[in-house]
mmCIF file of N, CA and C in Angstrom:
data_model
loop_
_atom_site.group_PDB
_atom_site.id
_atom_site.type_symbol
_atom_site.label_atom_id
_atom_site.label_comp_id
_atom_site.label_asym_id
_atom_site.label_seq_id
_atom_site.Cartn_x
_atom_site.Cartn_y
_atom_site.Cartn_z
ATOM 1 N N UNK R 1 20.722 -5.729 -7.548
ATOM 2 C CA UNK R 1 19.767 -5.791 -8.637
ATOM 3 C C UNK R 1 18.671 -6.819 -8.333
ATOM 4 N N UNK R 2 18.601 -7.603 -7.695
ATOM 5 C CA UNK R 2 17.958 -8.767 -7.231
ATOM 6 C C UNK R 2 16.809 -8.562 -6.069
ATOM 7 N N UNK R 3 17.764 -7.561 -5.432
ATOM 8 C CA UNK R 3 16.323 -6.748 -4.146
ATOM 9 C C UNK R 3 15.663 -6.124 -4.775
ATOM 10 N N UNK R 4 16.204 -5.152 -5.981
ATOM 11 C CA UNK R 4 15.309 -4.350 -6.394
ATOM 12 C C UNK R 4 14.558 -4.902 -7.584
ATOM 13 N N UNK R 5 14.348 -6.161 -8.181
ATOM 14 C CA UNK R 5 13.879 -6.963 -8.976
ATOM 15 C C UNK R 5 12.776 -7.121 -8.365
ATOM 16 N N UNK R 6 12.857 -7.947 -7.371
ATOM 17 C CA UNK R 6 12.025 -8.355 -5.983
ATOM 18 C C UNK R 6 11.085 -7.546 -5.269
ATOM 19 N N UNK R 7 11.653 -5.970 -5.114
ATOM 20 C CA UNK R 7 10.843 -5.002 -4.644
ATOM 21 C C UNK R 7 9.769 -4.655 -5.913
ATOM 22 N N UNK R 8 10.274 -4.457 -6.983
ATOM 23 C CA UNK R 8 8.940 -4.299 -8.437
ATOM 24 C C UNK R 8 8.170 -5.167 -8.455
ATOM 25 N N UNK R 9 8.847 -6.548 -8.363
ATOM 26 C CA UNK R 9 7.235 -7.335 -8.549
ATOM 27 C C UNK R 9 6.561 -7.193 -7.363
ATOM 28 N N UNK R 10 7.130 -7.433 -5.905
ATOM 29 C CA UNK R 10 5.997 -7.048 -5.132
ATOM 30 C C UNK R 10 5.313 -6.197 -5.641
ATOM 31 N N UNK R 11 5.406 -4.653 -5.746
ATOM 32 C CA UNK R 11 5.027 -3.631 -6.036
ATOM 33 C C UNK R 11 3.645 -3.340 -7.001
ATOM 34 N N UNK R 12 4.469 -4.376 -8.391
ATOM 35 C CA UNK R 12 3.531 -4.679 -8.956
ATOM 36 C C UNK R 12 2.211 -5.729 -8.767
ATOM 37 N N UNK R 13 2.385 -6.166 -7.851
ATOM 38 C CA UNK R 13 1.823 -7.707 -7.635
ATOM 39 C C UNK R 13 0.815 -6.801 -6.894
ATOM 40 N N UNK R 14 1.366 -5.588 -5.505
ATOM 41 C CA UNK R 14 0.172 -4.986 -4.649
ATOM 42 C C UNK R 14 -0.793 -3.985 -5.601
ATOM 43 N N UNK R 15 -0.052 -3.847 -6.998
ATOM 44 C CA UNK R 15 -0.948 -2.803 -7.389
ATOM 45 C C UNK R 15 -2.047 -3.524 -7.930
ATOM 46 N N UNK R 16 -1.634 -4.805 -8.387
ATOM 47 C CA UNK R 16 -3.317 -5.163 -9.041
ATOM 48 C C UNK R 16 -3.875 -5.788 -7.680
ATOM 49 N N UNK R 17 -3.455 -5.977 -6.703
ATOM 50 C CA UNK R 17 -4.426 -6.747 -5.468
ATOM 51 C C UNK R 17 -5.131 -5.342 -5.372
ATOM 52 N N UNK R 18 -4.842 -3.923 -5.365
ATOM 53 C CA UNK R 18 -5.449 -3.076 -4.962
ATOM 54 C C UNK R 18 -6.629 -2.467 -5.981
ATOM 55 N N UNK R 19 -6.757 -3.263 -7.368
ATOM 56 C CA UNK R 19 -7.669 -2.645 -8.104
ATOM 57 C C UNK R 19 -9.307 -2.372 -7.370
ATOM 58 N N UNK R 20 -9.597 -3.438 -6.736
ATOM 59 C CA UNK R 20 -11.048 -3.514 -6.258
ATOM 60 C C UNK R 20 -11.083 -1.853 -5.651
ATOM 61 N N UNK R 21 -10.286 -1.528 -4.794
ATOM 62 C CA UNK R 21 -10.049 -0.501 -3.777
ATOM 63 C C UNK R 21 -9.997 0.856 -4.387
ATOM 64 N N UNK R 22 -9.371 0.676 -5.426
ATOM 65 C CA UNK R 22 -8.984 1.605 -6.494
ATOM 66 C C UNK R 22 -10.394 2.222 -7.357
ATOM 67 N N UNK R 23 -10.914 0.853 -7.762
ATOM 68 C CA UNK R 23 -12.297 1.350 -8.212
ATOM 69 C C UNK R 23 -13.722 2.173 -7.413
ATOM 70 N N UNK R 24 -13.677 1.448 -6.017
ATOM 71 C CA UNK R 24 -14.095 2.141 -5.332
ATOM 72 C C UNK R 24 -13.915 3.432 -4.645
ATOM 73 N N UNK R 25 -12.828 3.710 -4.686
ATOM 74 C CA UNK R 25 -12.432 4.929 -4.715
ATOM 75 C C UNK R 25 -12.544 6.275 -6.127
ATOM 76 N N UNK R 26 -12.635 5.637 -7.382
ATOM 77 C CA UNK R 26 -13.103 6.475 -8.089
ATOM 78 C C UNK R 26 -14.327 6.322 -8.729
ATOM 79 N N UNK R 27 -15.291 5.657 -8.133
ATOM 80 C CA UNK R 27 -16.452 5.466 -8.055
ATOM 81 C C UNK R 27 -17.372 6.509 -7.164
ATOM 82 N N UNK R 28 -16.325 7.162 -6.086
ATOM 83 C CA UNK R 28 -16.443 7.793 -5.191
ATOM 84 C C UNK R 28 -16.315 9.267 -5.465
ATOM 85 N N UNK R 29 -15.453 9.085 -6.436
ATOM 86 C CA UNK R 29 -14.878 10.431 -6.997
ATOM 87 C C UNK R 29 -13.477 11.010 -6.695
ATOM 88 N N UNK R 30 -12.821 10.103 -6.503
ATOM 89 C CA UNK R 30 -11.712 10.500 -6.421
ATOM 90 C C UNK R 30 -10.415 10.528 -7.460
ATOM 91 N N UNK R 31 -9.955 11.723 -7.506
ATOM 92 C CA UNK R 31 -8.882 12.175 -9.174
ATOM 93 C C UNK R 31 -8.112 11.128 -9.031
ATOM 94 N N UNK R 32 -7.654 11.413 -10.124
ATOM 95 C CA UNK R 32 -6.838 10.002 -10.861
ATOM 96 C C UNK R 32 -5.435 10.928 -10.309
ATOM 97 N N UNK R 33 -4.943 11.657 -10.627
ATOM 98 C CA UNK R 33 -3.919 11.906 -9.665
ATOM 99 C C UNK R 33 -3.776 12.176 -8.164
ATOM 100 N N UNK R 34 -4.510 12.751 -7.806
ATOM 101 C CA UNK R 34 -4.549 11.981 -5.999
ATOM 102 C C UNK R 34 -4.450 10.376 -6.140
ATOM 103 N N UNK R 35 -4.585 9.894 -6.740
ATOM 104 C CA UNK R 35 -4.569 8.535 -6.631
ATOM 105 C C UNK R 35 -3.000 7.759 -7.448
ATOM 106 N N UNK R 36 -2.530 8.738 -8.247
ATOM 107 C CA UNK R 36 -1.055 8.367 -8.853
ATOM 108 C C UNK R 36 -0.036 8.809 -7.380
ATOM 109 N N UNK R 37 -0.509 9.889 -7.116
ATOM 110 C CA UNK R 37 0.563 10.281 -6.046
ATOM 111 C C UNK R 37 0.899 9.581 -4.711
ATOM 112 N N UNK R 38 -0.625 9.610 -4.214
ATOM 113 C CA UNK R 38 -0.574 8.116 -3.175
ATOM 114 C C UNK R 38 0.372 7.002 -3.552
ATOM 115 N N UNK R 39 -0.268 6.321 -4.236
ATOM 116 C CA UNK R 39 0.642 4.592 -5.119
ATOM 117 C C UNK R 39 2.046 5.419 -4.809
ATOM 118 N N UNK R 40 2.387 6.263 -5.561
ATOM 119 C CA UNK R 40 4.282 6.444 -5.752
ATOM 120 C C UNK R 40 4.803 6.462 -4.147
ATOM 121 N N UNK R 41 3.845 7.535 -3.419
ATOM 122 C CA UNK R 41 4.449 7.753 -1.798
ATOM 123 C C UNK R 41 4.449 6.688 -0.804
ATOM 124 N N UNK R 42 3.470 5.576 -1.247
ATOM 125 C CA UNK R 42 3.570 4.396 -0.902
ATOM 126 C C UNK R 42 4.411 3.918 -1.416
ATOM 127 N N UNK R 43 4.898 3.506 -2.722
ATOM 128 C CA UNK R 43 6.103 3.118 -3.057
ATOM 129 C C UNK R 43 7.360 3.728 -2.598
ATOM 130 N N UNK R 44 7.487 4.836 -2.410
ATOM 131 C CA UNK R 44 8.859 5.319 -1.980
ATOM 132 C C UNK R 44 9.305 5.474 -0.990
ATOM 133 N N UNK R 45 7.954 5.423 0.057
ATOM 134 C CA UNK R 45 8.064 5.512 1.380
ATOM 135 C C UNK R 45 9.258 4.199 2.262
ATOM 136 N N UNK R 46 8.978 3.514 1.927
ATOM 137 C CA UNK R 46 9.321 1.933 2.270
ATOM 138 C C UNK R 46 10.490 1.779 1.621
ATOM 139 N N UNK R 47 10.608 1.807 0.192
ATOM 140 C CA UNK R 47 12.076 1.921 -0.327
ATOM 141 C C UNK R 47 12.981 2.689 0.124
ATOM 142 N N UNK R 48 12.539 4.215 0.414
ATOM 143 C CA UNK R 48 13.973 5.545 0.705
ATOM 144 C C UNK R 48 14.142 4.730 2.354
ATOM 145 N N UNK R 49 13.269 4.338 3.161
ATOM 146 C CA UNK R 49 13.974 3.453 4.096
ATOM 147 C C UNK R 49 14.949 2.554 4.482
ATOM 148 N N UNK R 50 14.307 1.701 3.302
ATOM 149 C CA UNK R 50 14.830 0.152 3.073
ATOM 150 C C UNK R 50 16.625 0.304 2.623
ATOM 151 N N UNK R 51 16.277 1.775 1.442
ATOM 152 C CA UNK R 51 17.984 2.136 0.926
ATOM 153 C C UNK R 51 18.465 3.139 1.731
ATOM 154 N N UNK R 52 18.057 3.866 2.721
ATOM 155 C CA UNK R 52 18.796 4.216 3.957
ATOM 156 C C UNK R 52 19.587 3.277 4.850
ATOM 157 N N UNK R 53 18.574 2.378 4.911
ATOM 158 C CA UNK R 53 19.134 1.483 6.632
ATOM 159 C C UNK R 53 20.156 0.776 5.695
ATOM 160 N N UNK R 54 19.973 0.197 4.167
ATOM 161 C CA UNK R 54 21.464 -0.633 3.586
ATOM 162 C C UNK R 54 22.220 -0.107 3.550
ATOM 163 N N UNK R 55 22.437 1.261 3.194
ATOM 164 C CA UNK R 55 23.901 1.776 2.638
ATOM 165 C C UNK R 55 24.387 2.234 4.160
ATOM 166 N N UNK R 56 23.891 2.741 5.259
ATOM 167 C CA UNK R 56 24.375 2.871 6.540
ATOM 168 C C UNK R 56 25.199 1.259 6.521
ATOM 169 N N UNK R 57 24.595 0.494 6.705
ATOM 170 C CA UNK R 57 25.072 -0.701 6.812
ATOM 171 C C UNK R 57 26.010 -1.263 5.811
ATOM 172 N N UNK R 58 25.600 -1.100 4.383
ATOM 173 C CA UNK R 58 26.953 -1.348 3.995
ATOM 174 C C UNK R 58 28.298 -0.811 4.052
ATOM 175 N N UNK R 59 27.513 0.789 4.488
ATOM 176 C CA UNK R 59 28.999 1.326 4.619
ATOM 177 C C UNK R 59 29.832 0.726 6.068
ATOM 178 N N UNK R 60 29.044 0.786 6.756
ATOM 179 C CA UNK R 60 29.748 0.703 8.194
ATOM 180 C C UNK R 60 30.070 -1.236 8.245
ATOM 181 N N UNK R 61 30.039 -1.755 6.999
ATOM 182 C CA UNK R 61 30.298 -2.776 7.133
ATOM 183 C C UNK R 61 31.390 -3.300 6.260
ATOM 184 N N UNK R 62 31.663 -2.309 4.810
ATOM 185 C CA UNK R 62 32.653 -2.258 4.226
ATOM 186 C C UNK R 62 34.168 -1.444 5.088
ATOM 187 N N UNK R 63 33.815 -0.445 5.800
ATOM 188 C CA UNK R 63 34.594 0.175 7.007
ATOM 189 C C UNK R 63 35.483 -0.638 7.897
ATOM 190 N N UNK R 64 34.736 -1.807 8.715
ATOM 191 C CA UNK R 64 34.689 -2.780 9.227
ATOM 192 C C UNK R 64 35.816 -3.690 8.701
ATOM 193 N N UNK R 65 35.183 -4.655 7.147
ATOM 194 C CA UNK R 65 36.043 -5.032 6.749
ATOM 195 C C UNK R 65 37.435 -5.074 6.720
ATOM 196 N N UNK R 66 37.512 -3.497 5.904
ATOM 197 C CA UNK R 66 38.887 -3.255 5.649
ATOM 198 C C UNK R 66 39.801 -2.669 6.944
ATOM 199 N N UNK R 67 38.786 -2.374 8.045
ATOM 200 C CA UNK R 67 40.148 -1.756 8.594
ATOM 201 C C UNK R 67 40.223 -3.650 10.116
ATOM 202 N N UNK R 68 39.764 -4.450 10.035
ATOM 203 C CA UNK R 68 39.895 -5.626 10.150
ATOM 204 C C UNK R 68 40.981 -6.339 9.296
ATOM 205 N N UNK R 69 40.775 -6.060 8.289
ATOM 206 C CA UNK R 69 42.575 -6.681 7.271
ATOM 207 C C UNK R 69 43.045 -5.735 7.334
ATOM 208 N N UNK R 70 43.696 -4.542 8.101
ATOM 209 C CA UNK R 70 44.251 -3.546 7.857
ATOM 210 C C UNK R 70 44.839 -2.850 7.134
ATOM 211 N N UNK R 71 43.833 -2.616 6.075
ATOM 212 C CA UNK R 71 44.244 -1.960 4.531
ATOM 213 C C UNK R 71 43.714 -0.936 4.802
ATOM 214 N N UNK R 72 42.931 -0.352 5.831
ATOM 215 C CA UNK R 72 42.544 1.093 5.770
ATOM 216 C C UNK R 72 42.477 1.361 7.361
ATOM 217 N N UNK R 73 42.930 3.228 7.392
ATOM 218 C CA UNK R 73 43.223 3.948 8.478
ATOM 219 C C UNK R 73 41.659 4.929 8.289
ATOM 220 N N UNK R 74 40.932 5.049 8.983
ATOM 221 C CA UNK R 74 40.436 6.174 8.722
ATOM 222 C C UNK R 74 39.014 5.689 8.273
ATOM 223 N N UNK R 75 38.552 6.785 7.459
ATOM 224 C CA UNK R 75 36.633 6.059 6.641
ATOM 225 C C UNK R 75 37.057 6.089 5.441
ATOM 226 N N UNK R 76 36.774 5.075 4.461
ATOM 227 C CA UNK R 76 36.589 5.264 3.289
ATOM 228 C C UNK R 76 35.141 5.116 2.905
ATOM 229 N N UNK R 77 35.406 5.675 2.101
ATOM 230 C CA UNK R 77 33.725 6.200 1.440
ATOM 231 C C UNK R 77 33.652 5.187 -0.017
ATOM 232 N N UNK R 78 34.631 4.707 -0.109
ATOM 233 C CA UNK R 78 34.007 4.216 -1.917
ATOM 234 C C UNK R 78 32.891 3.506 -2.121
ATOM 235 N N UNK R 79 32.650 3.258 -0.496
ATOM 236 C CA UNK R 79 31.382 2.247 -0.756
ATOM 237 C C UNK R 79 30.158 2.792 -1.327
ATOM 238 N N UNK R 80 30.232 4.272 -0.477
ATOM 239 C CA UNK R 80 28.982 4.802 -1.011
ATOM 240 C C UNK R 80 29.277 5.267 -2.187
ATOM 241 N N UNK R 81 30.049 5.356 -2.637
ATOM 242 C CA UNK R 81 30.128 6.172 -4.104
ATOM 243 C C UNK R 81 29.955 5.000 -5.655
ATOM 244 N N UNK R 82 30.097 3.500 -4.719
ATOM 245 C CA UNK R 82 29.439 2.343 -5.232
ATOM 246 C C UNK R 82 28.080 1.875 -5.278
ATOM 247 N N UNK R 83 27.314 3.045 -4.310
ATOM 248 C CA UNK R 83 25.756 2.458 -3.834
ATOM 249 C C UNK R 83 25.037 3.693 -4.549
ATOM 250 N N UNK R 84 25.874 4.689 -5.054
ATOM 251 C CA UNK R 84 24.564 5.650 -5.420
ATOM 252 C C UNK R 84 23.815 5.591 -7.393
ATOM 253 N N UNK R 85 24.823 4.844 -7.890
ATOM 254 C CA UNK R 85 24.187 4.141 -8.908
ATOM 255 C C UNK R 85 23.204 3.578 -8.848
ATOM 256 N N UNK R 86 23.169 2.563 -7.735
ATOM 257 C CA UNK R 86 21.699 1.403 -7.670
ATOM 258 C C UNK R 86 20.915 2.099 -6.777
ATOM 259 N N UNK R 87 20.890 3.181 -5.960
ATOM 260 C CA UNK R 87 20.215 3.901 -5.646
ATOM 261 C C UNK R 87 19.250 4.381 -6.498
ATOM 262 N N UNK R 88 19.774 5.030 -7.555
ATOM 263 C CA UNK R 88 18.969 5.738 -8.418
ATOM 264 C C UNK R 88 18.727 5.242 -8.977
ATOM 265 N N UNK R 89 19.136 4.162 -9.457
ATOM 266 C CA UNK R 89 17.949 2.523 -10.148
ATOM 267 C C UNK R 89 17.601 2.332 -9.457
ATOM 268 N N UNK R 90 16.997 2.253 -8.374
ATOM 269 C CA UNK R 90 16.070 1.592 -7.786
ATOM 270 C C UNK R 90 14.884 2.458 -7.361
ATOM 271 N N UNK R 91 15.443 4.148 -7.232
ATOM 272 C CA UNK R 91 14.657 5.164 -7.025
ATOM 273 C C UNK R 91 14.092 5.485 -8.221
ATOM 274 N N UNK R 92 14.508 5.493 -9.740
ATOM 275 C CA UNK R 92 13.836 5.264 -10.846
ATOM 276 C C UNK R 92 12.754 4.526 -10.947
ATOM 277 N N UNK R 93 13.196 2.998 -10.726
ATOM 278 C CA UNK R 93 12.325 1.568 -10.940
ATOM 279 C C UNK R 93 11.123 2.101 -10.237
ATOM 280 N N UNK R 94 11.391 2.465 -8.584
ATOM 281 C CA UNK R 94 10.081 2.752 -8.150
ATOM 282 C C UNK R 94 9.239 3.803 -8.394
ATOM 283 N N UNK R 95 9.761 4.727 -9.266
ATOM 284 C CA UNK R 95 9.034 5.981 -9.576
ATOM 285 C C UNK R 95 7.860 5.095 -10.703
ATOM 286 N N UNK R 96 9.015 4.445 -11.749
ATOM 287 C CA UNK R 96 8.014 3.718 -12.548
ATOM 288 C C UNK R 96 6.930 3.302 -12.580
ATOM 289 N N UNK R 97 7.056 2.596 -11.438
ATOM 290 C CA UNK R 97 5.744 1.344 -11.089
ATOM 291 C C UNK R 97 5.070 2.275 -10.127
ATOM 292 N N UNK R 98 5.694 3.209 -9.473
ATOM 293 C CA UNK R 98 4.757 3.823 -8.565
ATOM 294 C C UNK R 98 3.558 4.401 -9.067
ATOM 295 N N UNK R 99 3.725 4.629 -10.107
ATOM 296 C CA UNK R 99 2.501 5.272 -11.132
ATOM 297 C C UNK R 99 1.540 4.642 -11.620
ATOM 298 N N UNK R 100 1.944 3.532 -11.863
ATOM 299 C CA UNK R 100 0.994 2.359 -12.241
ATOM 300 C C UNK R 100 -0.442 2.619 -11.550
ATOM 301 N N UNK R 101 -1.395 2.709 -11.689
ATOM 302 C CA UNK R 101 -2.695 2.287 -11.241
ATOM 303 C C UNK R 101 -3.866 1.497 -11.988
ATOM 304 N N UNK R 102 -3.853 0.513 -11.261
ATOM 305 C CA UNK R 102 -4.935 -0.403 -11.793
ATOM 306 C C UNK R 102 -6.238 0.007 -11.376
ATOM 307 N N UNK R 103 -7.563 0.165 -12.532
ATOM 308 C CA UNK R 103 -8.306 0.595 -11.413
ATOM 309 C C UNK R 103 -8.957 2.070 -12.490
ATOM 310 N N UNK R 104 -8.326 2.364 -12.785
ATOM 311 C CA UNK R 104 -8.726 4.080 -12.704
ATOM 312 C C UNK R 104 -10.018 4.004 -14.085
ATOM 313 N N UNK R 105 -10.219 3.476 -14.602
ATOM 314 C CA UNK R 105 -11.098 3.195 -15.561
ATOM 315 C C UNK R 105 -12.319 1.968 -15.606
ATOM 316 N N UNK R 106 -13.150 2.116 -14.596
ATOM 317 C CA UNK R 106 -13.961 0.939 -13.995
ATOM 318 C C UNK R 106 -14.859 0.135 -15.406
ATOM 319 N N UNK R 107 -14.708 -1.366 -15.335
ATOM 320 C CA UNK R 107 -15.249 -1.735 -15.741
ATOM 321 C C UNK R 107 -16.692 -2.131 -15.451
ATOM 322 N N UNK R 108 -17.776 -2.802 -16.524
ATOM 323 C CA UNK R 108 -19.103 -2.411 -16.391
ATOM 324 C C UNK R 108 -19.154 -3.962 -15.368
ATOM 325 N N UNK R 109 -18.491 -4.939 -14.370
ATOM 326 C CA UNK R 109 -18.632 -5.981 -13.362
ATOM 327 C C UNK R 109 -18.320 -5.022 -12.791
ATOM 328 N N UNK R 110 -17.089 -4.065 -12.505
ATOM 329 C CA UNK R 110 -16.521 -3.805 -11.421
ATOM 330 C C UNK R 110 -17.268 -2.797 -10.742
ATOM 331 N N UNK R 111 -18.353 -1.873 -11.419
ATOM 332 C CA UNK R 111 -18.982 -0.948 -11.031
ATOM 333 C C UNK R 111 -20.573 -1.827 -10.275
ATOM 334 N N UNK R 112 -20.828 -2.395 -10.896
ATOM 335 C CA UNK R 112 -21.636 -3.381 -10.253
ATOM 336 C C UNK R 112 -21.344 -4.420 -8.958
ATOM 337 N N UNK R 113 -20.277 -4.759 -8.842
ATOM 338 C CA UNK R 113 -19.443 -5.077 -7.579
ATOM 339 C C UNK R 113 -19.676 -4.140 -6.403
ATOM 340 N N UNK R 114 -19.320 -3.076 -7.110
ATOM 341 C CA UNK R 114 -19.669 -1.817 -5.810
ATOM 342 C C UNK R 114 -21.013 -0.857 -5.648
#
């Protein structure tokens, strides 16, 4: 819960650094959804990674564990069946914020800026 705390505010933190960019871009003419869809695929891009390479790793590290104290023969899986909850909180969270766009409604400095 703490990575993925961490991953929103970044998230949120890049979406308002990106307003300037944002405005210029629909200054330009560019739809407000081409521009929701981008933000999310940028957001999810980096996350469905980030929660690939952990749960490989946690699994093959909960695996590890137990068959090191020799309480288990074989693969157990509970790990993942422990990771796909915060998966989908975290694949939620980022859908959330992925949408976010700062930007899409230029103000009368910001149009003058550009």
């Amino acid at each position: 819960m703490l990575g993925i705390g961490a991953f929103l505010i970044s998230s949120v933190v890049r979406v308002v650094d990106r307003r300037r960019d944002v405005v210029a871009l629909v200054v330009v003419g560019a739809r407000r959804r081409t521009l929701r869809l981008v933000q999310l695929a940028q957001t999810l891009g980096p996350l469905s990674i980030a929660l690939t390479v952990s749960m490989v790793v946690g699994h093959l590290g909960g695996n590890a564990l137990l068959r090191l104290q020799g309480k288990q023969v074989g693969w157990y899986d509970g790990t993942l069946q422990a990771a796909w909850p915060m998966v989908l909180v975290a694949v939620l969270a980022a859908c959330a914020v992925g949408v976010i766009v700062v930007g899409l409604r230029p103000k009368t400095e910001d149009l003058r800026r550009q």
